[in-house]
Short mmCIF file of C-alpha atoms in Angstrom, two decimals:
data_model
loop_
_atom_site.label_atom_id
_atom_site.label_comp_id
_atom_site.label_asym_id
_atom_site.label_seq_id
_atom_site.Cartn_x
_atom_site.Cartn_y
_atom_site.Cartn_z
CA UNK W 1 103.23 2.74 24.04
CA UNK W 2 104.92 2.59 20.70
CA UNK W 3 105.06 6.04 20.30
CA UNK W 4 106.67 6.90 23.51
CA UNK W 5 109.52 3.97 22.36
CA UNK W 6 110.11 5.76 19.19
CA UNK W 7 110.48 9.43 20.40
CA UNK W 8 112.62 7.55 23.18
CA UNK W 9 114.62 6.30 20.41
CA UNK W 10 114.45 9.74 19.44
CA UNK W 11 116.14 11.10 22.98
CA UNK W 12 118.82 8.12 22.28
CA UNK W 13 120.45 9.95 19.20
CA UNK W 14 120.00 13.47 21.05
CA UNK W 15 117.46 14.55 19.13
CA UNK W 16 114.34 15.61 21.42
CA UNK W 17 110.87 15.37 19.46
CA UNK W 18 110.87 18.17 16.70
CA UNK W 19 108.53 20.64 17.40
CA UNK W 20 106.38 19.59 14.16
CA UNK W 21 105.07 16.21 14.97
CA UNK W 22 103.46 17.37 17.88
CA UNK W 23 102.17 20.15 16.68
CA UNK W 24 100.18 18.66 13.73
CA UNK W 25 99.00 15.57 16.21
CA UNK W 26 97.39 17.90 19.29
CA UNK W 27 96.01 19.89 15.83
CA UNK W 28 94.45 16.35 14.75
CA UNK W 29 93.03 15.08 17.65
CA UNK W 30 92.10 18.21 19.80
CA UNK W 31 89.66 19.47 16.90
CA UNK W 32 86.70 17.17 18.09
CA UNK W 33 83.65 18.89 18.07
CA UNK W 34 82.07 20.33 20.14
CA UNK W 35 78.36 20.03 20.22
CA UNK W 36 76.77 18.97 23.17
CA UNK W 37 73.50 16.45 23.80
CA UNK W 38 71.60 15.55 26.48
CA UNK W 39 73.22 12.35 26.84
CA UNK W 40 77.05 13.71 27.45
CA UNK W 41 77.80 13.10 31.05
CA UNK W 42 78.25 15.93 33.56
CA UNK W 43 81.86 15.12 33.66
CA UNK W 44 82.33 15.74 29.41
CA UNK W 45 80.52 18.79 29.93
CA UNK W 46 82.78 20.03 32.73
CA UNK W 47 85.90 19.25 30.85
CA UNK W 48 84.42 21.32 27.89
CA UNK W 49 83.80 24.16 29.97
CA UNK W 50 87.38 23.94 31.69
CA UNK W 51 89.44 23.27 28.42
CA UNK W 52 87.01 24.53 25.82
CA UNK W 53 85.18 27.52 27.40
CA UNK W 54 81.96 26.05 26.24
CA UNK W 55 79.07 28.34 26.54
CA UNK W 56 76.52 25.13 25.44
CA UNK W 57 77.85 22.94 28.16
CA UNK W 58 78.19 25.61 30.89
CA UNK W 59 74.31 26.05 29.40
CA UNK W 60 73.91 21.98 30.16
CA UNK W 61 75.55 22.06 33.54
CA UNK W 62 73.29 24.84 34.19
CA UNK W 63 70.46 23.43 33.98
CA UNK W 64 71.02 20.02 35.70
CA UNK W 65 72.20 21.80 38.38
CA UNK W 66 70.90 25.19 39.41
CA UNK W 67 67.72 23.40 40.79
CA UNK W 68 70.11 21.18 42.93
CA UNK W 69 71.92 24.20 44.20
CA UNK W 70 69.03 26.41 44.95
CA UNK W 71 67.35 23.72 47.27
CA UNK W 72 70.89 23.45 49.44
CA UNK W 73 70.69 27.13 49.61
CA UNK W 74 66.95 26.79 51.19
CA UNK W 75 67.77 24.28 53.84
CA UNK W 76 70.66 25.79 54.62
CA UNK W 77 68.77 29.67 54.77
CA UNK W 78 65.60 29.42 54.26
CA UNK W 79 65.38 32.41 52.69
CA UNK W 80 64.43 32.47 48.89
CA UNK W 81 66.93 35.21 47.72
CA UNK W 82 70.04 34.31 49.83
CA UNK W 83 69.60 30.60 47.52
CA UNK W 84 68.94 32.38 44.42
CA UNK W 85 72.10 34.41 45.27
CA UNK W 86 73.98 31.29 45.97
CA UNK W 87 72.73 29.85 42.22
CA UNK W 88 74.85 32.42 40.53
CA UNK W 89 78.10 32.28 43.12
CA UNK W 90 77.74 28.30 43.08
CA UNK W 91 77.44 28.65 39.43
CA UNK W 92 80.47 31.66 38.90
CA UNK W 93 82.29 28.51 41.06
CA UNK W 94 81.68 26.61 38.26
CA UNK W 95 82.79 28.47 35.13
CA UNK W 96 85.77 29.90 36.72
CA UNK W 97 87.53 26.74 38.50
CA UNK W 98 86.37 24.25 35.79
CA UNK W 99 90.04 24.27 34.34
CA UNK W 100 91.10 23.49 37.70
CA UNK W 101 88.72 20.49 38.33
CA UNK W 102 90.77 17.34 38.82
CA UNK W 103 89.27 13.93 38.29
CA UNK W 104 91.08 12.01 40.63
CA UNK W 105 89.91 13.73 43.62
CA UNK W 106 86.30 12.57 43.04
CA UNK W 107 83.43 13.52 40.47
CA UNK W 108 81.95 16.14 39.35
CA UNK W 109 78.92 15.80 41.51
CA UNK W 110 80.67 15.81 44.47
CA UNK W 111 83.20 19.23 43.24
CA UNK W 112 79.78 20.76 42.52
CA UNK W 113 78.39 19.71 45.75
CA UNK W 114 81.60 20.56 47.70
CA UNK W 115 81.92 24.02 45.88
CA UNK W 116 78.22 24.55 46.81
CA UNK W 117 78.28 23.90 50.14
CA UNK W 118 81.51 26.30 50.45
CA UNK W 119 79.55 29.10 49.02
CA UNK W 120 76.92 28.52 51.20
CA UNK W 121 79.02 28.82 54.24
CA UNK W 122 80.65 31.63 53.16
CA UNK W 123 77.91 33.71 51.92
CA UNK W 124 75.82 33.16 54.89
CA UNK W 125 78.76 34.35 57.48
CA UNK W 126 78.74 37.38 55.15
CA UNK W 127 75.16 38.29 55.65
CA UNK W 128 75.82 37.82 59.00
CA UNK W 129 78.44 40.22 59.60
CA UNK W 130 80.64 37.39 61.43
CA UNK W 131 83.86 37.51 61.30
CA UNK W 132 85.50 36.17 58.04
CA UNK W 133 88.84 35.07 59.04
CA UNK W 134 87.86 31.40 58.43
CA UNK W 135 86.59 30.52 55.20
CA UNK W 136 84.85 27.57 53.85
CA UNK W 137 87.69 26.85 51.97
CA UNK W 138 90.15 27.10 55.10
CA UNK W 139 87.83 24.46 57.01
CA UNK W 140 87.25 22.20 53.71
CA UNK W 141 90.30 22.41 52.22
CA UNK W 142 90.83 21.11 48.57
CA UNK W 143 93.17 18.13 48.51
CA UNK W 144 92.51 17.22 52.49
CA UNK W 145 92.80 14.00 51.07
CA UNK W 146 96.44 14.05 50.04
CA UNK W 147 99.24 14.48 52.44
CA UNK W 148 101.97 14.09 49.75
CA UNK W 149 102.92 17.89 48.71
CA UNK W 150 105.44 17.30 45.85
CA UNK W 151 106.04 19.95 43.97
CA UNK W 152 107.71 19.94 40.55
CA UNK W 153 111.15 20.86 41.77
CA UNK W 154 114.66 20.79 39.81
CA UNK W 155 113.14 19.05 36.90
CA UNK W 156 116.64 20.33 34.78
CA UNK W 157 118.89 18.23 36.83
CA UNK W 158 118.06 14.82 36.14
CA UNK W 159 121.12 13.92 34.85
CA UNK W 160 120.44 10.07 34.43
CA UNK W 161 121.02 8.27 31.21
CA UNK W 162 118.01 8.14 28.95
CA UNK W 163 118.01 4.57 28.99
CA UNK W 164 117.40 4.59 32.54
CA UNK W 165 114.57 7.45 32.23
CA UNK W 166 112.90 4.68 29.47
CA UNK W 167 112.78 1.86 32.09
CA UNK W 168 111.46 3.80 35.01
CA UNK W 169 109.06 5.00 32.89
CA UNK W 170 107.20 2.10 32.02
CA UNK W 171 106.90 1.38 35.58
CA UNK W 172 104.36 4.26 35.95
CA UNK W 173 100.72 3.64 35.68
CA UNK W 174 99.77 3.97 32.06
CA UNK W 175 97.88 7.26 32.91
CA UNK W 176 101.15 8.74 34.15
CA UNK W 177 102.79 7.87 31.15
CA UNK W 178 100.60 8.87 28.62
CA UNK W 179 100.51 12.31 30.46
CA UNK W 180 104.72 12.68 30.73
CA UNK W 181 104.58 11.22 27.33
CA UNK W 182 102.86 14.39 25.87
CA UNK W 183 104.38 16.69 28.18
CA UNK W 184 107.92 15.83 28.08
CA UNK W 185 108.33 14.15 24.61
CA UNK W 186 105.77 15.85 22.11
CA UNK W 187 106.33 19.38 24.65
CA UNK W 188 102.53 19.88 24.52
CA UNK W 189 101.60 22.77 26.75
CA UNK W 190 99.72 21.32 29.60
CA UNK W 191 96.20 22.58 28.07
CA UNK W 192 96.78 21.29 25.02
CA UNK W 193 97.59 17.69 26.49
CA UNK W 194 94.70 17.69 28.81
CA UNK W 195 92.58 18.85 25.60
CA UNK W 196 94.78 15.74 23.66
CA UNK W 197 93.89 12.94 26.45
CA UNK W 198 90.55 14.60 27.18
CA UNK W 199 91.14 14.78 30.90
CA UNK W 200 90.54 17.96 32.75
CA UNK W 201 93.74 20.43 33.21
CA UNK W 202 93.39 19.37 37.14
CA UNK W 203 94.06 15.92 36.47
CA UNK W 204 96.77 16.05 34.48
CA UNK W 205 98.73 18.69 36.35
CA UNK W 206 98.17 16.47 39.47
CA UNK W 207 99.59 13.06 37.30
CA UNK W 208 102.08 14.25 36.15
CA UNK W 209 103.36 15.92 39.69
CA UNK W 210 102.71 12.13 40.93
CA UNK W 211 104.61 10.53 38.05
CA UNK W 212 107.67 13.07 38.59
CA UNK W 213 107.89 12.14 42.20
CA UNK W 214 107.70 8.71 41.45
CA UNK W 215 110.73 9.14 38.63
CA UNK W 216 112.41 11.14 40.37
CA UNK W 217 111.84 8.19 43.35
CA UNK W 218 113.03 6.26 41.14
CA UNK W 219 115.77 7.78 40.18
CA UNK W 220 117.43 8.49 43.60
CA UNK W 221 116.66 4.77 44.65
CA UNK W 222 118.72 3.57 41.61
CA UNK W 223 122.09 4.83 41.98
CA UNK U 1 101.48 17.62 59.04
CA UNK U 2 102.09 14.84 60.19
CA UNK U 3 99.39 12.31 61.27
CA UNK U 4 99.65 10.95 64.52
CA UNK U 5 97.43 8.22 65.91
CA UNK U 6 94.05 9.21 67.42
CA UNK U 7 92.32 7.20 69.43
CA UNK U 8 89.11 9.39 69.43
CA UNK U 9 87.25 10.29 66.26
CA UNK U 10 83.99 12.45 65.31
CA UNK U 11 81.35 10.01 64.97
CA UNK U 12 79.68 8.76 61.81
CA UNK U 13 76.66 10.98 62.11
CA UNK U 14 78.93 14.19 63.19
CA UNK U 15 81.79 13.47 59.66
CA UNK U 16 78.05 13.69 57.87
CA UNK U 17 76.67 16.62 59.01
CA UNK U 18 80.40 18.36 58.26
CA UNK U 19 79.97 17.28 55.10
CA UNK U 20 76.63 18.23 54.57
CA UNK U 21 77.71 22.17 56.15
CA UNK U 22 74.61 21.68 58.97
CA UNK U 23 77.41 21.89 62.20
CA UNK U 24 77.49 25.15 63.79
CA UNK U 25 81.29 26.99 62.98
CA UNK U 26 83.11 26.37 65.92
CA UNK U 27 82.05 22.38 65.49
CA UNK U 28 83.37 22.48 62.25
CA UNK U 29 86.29 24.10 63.32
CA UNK U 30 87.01 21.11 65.81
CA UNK U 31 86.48 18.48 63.24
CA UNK U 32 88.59 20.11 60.21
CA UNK U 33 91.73 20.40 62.70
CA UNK U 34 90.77 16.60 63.89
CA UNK U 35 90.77 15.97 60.13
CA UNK U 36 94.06 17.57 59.29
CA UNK U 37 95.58 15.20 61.59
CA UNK U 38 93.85 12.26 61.12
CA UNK U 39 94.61 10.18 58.19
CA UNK U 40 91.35 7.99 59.16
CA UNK U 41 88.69 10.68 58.94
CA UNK U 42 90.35 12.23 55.85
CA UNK U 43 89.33 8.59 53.77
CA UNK U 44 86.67 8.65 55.18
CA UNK U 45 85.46 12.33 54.50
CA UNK U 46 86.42 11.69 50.73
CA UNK U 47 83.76 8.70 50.99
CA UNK U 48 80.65 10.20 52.72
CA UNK U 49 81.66 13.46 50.42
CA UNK U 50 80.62 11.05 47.29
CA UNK U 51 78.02 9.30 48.92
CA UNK U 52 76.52 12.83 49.86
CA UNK U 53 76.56 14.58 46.74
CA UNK U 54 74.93 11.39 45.04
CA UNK U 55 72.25 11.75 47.07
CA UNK U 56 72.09 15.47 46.28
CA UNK U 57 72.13 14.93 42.54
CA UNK U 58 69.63 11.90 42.96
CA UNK U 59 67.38 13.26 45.20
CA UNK U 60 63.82 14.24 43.66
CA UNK U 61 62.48 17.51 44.62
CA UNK U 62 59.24 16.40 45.85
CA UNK U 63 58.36 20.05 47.34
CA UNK U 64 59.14 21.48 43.80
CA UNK U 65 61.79 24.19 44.88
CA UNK U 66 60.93 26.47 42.04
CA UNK U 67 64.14 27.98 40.49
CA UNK U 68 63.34 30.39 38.36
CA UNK U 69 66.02 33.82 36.99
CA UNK U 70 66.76 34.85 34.35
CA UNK U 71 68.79 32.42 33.25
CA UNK U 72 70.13 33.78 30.07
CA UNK U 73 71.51 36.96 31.40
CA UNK U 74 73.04 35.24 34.72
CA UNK U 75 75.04 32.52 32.76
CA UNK U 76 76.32 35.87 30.29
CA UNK U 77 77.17 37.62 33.16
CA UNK U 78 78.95 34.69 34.73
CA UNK U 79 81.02 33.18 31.10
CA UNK U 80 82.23 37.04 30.93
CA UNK U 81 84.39 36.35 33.84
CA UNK U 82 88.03 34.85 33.35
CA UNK U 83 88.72 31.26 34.32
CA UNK U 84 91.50 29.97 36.81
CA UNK U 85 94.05 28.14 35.21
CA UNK U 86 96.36 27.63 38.20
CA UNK U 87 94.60 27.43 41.79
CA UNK U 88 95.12 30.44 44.19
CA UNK U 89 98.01 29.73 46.20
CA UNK U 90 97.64 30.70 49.87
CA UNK U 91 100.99 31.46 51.74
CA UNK U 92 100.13 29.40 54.87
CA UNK U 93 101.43 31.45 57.70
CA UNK U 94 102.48 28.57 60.15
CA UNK U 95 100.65 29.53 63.36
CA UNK U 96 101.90 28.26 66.83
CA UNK U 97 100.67 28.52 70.57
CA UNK U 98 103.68 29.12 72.63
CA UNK U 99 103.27 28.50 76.62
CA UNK U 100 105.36 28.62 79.27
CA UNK U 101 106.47 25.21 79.40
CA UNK U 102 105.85 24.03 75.15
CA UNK U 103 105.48 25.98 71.78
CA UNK U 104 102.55 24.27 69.80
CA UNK U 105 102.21 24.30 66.55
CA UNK U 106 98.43 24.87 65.69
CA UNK U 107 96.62 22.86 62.81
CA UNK U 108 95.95 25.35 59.59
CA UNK U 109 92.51 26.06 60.15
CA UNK U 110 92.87 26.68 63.90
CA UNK U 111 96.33 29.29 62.96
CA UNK U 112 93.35 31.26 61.33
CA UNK U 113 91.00 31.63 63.57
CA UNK U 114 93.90 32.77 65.81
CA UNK U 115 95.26 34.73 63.51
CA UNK U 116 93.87 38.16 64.62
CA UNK U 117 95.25 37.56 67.98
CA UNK U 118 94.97 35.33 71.42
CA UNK U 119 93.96 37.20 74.72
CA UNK U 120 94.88 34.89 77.61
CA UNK U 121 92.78 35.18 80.60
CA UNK U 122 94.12 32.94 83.76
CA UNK U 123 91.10 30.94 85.30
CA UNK U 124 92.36 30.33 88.48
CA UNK U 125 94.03 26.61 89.36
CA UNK U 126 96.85 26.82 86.35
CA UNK U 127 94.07 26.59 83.95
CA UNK U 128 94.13 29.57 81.71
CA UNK U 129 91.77 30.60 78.35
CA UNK U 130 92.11 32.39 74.98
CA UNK U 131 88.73 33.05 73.21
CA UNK U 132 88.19 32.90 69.52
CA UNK U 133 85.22 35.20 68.80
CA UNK U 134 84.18 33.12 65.39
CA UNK U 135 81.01 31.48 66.38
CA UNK U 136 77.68 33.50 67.36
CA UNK U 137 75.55 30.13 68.90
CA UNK U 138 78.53 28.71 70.59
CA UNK U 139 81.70 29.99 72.75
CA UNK U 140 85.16 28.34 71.16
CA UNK U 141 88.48 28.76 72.96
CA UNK U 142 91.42 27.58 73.22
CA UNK U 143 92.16 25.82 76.60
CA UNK U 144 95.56 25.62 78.09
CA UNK U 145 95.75 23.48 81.58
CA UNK U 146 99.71 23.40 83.06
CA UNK U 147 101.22 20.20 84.19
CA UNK U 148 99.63 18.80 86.89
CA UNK U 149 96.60 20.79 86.81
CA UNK U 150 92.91 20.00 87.25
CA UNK U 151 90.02 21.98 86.62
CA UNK U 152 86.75 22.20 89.24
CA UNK U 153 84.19 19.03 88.46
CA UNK U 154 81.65 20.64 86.22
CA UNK U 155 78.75 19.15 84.38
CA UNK U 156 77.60 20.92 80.43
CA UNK U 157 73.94 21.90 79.74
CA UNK U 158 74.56 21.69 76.03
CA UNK U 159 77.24 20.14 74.36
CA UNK U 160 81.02 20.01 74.55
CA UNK U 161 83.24 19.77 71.72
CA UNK U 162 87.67 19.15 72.75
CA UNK U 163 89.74 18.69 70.87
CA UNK U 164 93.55 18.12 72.17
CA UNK U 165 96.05 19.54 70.46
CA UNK U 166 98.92 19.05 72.45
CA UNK U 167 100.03 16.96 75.74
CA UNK U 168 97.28 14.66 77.79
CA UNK U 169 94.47 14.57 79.94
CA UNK U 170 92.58 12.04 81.60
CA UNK U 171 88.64 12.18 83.15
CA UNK U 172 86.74 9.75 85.14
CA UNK U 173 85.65 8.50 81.64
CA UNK U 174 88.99 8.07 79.71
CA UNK U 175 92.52 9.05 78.63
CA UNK U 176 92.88 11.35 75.99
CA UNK U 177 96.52 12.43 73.94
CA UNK U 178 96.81 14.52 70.98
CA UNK U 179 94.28 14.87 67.81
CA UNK U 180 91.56 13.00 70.15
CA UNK U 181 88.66 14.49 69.50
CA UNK U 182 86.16 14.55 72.51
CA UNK U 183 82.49 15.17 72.36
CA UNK U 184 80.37 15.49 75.23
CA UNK U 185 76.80 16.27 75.73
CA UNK U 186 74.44 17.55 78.72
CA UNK U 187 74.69 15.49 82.32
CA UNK U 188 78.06 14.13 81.54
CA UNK U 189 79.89 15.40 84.51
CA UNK U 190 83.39 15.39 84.62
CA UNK U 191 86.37 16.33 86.23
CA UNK U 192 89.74 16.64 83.47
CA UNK U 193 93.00 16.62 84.99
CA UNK U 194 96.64 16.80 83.54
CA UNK U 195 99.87 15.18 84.39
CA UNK U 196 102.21 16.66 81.46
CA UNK U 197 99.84 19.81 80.91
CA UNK U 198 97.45 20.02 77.60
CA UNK U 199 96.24 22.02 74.82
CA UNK U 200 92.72 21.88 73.62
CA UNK U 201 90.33 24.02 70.98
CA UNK U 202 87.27 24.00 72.79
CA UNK U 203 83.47 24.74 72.11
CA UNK U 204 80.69 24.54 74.14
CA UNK U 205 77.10 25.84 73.26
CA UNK U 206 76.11 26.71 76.57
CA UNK U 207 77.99 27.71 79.78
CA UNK U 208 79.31 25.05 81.90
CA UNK U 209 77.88 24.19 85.56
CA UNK U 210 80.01 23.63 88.49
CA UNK U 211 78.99 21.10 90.52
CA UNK U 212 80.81 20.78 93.65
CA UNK U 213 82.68 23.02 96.40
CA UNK U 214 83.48 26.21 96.11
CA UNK U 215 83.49 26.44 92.40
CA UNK U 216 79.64 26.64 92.27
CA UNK U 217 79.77 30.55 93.79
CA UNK U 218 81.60 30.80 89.82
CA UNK U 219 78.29 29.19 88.03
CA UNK U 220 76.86 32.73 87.68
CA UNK U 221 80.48 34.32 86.08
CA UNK U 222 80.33 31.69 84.12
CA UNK U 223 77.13 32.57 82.79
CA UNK U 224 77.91 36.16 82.29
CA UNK U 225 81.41 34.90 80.45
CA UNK U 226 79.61 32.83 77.81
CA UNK U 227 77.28 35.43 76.89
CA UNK U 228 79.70 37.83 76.60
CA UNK U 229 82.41 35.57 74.90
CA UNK U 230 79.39 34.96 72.34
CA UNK U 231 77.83 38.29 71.85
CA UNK U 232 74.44 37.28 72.50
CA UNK U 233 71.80 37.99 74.76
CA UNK U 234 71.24 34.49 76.49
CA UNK U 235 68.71 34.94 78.66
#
């Protein structure tokens, strides 16, 4: 964490990070390439899709998992088409909530299974002319799992001496900090941190909503 | 919302199968609003989830389920779409059940499938009945029995999904309170009755029998009311 205590040192003197350090380091270290093998695990693929747009790992997670998807859509319909269909809606899934895709909330098998599954139900009320006030995504709502809603509220009026910010924030988890750290201090956008820490958008929007609760937790507790 | 303690969960088998997408869609209707207030089934949804997909990515396609498109031109197709960078927000319209005696506030999923409306029919002994026309194999409705209420001793050919969503009942085979989640199949026959009055989504995949008294001459409404409730033609 050294260079969180030196930009803190930074925010001591009133001077926030300049705008050019952080620029040249997300330059650095976001301009890996971008090739992909066989070997790269579903979930670097996924994160290349979501922060990347890559057309070679969309291409990869493709073809690992089109088969998978067509043979849900035959036990679910039986009917050869209908799981074609569901290939490319499964698959549009894919491409166009990959930025979204959030790491802590499970792996990417099961948020391609999930997401698959959702189709399925949804497509399959469609064909049958049923009513479609429900949706898939009504009766397996993302985030069931978390009860917490905090939302990043009032961040401006944390009037709290700096020193005190410092402290509470090496009582986060390390993944929290790291996250705040290039949010807050280097003022990364969020893509460009989640492209920095190579975590997918989704996760890092949801740690750093946990680690502002926490602070501002935290904060409130301590005065 | 907040969780409240249930005594009465979907089984193992039942959390699986809602997983998997193989329950019918008034089933899974029960067991998302059980979910939504039931801390319990929510961990334990995120664990069969995982355990489910692995066995969907692992499992070998023995009976070789050909896929074959053109790939090329599907995945152009698809990467000339935009991506989501923030998720859709829905503005959850808060949905609530009010009866004479209570309002009730009505789990998310269950405010949508009432959302186009509730038609309450009275069924005769302070038990009245709102159908929800979501479900072509099964008949789901939402139940409303007044304080000190009772309905005739019946017995299910198929199966019986309840789930309470407000106040108590109690059968010859338990006690039930809110978020318990009741599922009963055919030749249970039983006899729910309320002191404080009670709320429940229920589903049932065939039309309930009446087994004693008077009630019986209703066995052949009843009949006529599921089909009809259901749109089908059960013979």
């Amino acid at each position: 964490m050294t260079t969180l205590n030196a930009t803190m040192d930074h925010m001591h003197m009133g001077n926030l990070a300049s705008k050019a350090e952080p620029a040249s380091k997300a330059a650095s270290t976001s301009s890996r390439p971008l090739t992909q093998s066989d070997t790269d695990s579903d979930e670097k693929l996924l994160l290349d899709v979501g922060n990347h747009q890559s057309r070679e790992a969309f291409n990869k997670l493709f073809e690992r998992f089109s088969n998978k998807i067509f043979a849900h859509g035959m036990k679910i319909t039986r009917n050869e088409q209908l799981s074609k269909d569901l290939v490319q809606e499964a698959m549009m899934t894919v491409w166009q909530k990959a930025p979204l895709y959030n790491s802590d909330r499970g792996n990417v098998q099961s948020w391609i299974f999930t997401l698959t599954r959702n189709r399925c139900f949804d497509m399959l009320r469609k064909q049958k002319r049923q009513p479609l006030c429900v949706s898939a995504d009504d009766i397996w709502p993302a985030g069931m799992e978390d009860s917490e809603s905090l939302v990043e509220r009032d961040q401006g009026s944390l009037a709290v001496e700096f020193s005190n910010i410092e402290r509470f924030l090496t009582q986060l988890p390390e993944a929290q900090q790291a996250v705040v750290e290039k949010v807050y201090l280097l003022n990364l956008t969020h893509e460009e941190a989640a492209a920095d820490l190579e975590i997918p958008l989704g996760t890092l929007k949801s740690r750093l909503r946990l680690a502002m609760g926490k602070l501002r937790q935290l904060i409130g507790t301590s005065e | 919302m907040t969780t409240m303690k249930s005594n009465l969960h979907p089984s193992t088998e039942m959390l699986e199968k809602f997983v998997s997408g193989d329950l019918s869609v008034g089933v899974n209707l029960a067991i998302s609003a059980h979910v939504e207030m039931c801390d319990h089934c929510k961990s334990a949804i995120q664990q069969i989830e995982l355990r489910t997909a692995d066995q969907w990515t692992n499992a070998e396609s023995s009976s070789p389920a050909v896929y074959q498109a053109d790939t090329a031109s599907m995945i152009d197709s698809i990467i000339a779409t935009p991506q989501l960078k923030e998720p859709i927000e829905e503005e959850s319209e808060v949905g609530s059940i009010h009866m004479l005696d209570r309002s009730v506030k009505l789990p998310k999923v269950l405010a949508k499938a009432a959302s186009e409306g509730l038609v309450w029919k009275q069924l005769g002994a302070g038990i009245s009945q709102a159908d929800v026309k979501i479900d072509e194999e099964a008949h789901c409705s939402f139940l409303y029995m007044k304080p000190g209420s009772q309905t005739p001793v019946h017995k299910h050919q198929g199966t019986e999904t309840t789930l309470v969503l407000d106040g108590s009942m109690t059968d010859e085979l338990g006690e039930y309170g809110k978020s318990d989640f009741i599922f009963r199949t055919n030749n249970d026959t039983h006899q729910p009755r309320t002191e404080d009055g009670c709320l429940c989504f229920s589903v049932l995949d065939s039309p309930l029998t009446f087994t004693k008294g008077l009630a019986r001459l209703l066995n052949p409404i009843n009949k006529l009311r599921f089909q009809r409730a259901v749109g089908s033609r059960v013979s």
